[in-house]
């Protein structure tokens, strides 16, 4: 009897590891992914990705995006100051501090980040060096006249 496991929580915090995740399908042990704030990981092209984080209510100065040793961190430091003379009757928009961490695969680089309509967009691109890319080797015909030096053809 085979038990299947859901690796989607693990997949939510990694970018560019698609092949590895497919290989791990069915292997036990998936971690819990943070639920706040909600985010999407989108493949926009063959070697391009985007992480979109819902940051409604946060200003650009309250958000921080860092990349260190293949670990992308999105962090918030909300301004605690409230408008003078105002009091909340109902507070439904969460503005609590958060920290999201994403493990990036080899050769994934951050190409930019911007905030638009309450969403933080972090653009990623995979830049594989030419030496690491697969290449096609031409297959030629064997030359019957070639012989090893010092040996005679039979």
XYZ file of C-alpha atoms in Angstrom:
154
model
C 0.000 0.000 0.000
C 1.425 3.365 -1.016
C 0.777 6.511 0.950
C 1.108 9.795 -0.906
C 2.250 13.001 0.701
C 1.473 16.570 -0.268
C 4.685 18.485 -1.027
C 2.898 21.732 -1.901
C 3.842 23.414 1.430
C 7.502 22.661 0.659
C 7.116 23.868 -2.917
C 5.764 27.190 -1.704
C 9.094 28.207 -0.213
C 11.389 27.123 -3.027
C 11.928 28.559 -6.461
C 13.634 26.760 -9.318
C 13.668 23.311 -7.710
C 10.809 21.951 -9.867
C 12.678 18.841 -11.020
C 13.852 18.006 -7.514
C 10.307 18.333 -6.147
C 9.010 15.925 -8.774
C 11.698 13.431 -7.719
C 10.740 13.810 -4.067
C 7.051 13.192 -4.746
C 6.009 10.351 -2.493
C 8.873 10.750 -0.005
C 7.682 11.500 3.551
C 8.484 14.728 5.402
C 7.055 18.069 4.334
C 7.442 21.234 6.409
C 4.822 23.777 7.299
C 4.787 26.961 5.248
C 3.834 30.295 6.837
C 0.285 31.425 6.096
C 0.769 35.186 6.637
C 1.013 37.066 4.424
C -0.371 35.095 1.498
C 1.901 34.815 -1.540
C 2.102 33.231 -4.987
C 5.085 31.806 -6.846
C 4.558 32.180 -10.575
C 6.595 30.896 -13.519
C 6.337 33.749 -16.038
C 8.651 32.237 -18.701
C 10.974 29.257 -19.151
C 13.699 30.757 -16.924
C 11.765 33.540 -15.166
C 9.780 33.498 -11.943
C 7.878 35.988 -9.804
C 7.045 35.910 -6.122
C 3.956 38.024 -5.394
C 3.305 38.821 -1.714
C 0.097 40.488 -0.472
C 1.313 43.515 1.501
C -1.803 45.692 1.616
C -1.348 48.496 4.118
C 2.466 48.396 4.106
C 4.545 51.184 2.607
C 7.699 50.555 0.591
C 9.761 51.886 3.507
C 8.270 49.189 5.787
C 9.347 46.291 3.546
C 12.776 44.744 3.097
C 13.955 42.190 0.514
C 17.364 40.540 1.059
C 19.294 37.811 -0.725
C 22.066 36.002 1.149
C 23.623 32.610 0.302
C 20.711 31.486 -1.870
C 18.149 32.485 0.764
C 15.647 35.202 -0.225
C 14.069 36.952 2.763
C 11.040 39.244 2.597
C 10.563 41.070 5.889
C 8.258 43.770 7.211
C 8.768 46.300 9.963
C 5.373 48.007 10.297
C 5.293 51.560 11.570
C 3.563 51.419 14.975
C 2.747 55.129 15.021
C -0.974 55.852 14.704
C -2.570 59.035 13.515
C -2.986 61.519 16.328
C -6.585 62.000 17.439
C -7.882 58.803 15.820
C -8.970 55.492 17.283
C -9.857 52.274 15.500
C -13.438 51.100 15.877
C -12.652 47.954 13.869
C -9.213 46.847 12.696
C -9.556 44.230 9.965
C -6.384 44.872 7.961
C -3.510 42.928 9.469
C -0.300 44.944 9.768
C 1.742 42.607 11.880
C 5.408 41.986 11.288
C 6.323 39.018 9.128
C 9.336 37.294 7.653
C 9.149 34.959 4.659
C 12.133 32.880 3.540
C 12.560 31.264 0.147
C 15.378 28.891 -0.817
C 16.531 29.670 -4.342
C 18.032 27.051 -6.644
C 21.469 27.444 -8.205
C 21.779 30.233 -10.771
C 18.507 31.949 -9.686
C 19.069 35.703 -9.343
C 16.806 38.514 -8.153
C 16.294 40.903 -11.067
C 14.104 43.439 -9.251
C 11.292 44.161 -6.807
C 8.418 46.644 -6.766
C 5.128 47.318 -4.965
C 1.980 47.733 -7.035
C -1.668 47.725 -5.874
C -0.868 46.255 -2.455
C 1.320 43.480 -3.889
C 5.086 43.148 -3.576
C 6.494 41.613 -6.769
C 9.971 40.060 -6.618
C 11.257 39.137 -10.085
C 13.661 36.216 -10.432
C 15.617 34.903 -13.401
C 17.641 31.720 -13.908
C 21.034 32.495 -15.511
C 22.744 29.195 -16.241
C 26.370 29.613 -17.411
C 27.095 28.396 -20.950
C 29.451 25.726 -19.603
C 26.590 24.191 -17.586
C 24.011 24.227 -20.409
C 23.479 21.028 -22.374
C 25.069 20.986 -25.805
C 24.639 18.765 -28.837
C 27.633 16.808 -30.066
C 27.753 16.222 -33.822
C 28.182 12.606 -34.848
C 30.500 12.172 -37.813
C 31.344 9.193 -40.000
C 34.331 7.044 -39.132
C 37.290 7.539 -41.426
C 38.423 4.094 -42.635
C 41.813 5.467 -43.704
C 42.667 6.508 -40.160
C 44.813 4.022 -38.340
C 46.533 4.153 -35.033
C 50.199 5.163 -35.315
C 52.492 2.134 -35.471
C 49.687 -0.268 -36.384
C 48.715 -1.520 -39.787
C 45.167 -1.927 -40.899
C 44.160 -5.529 -41.467
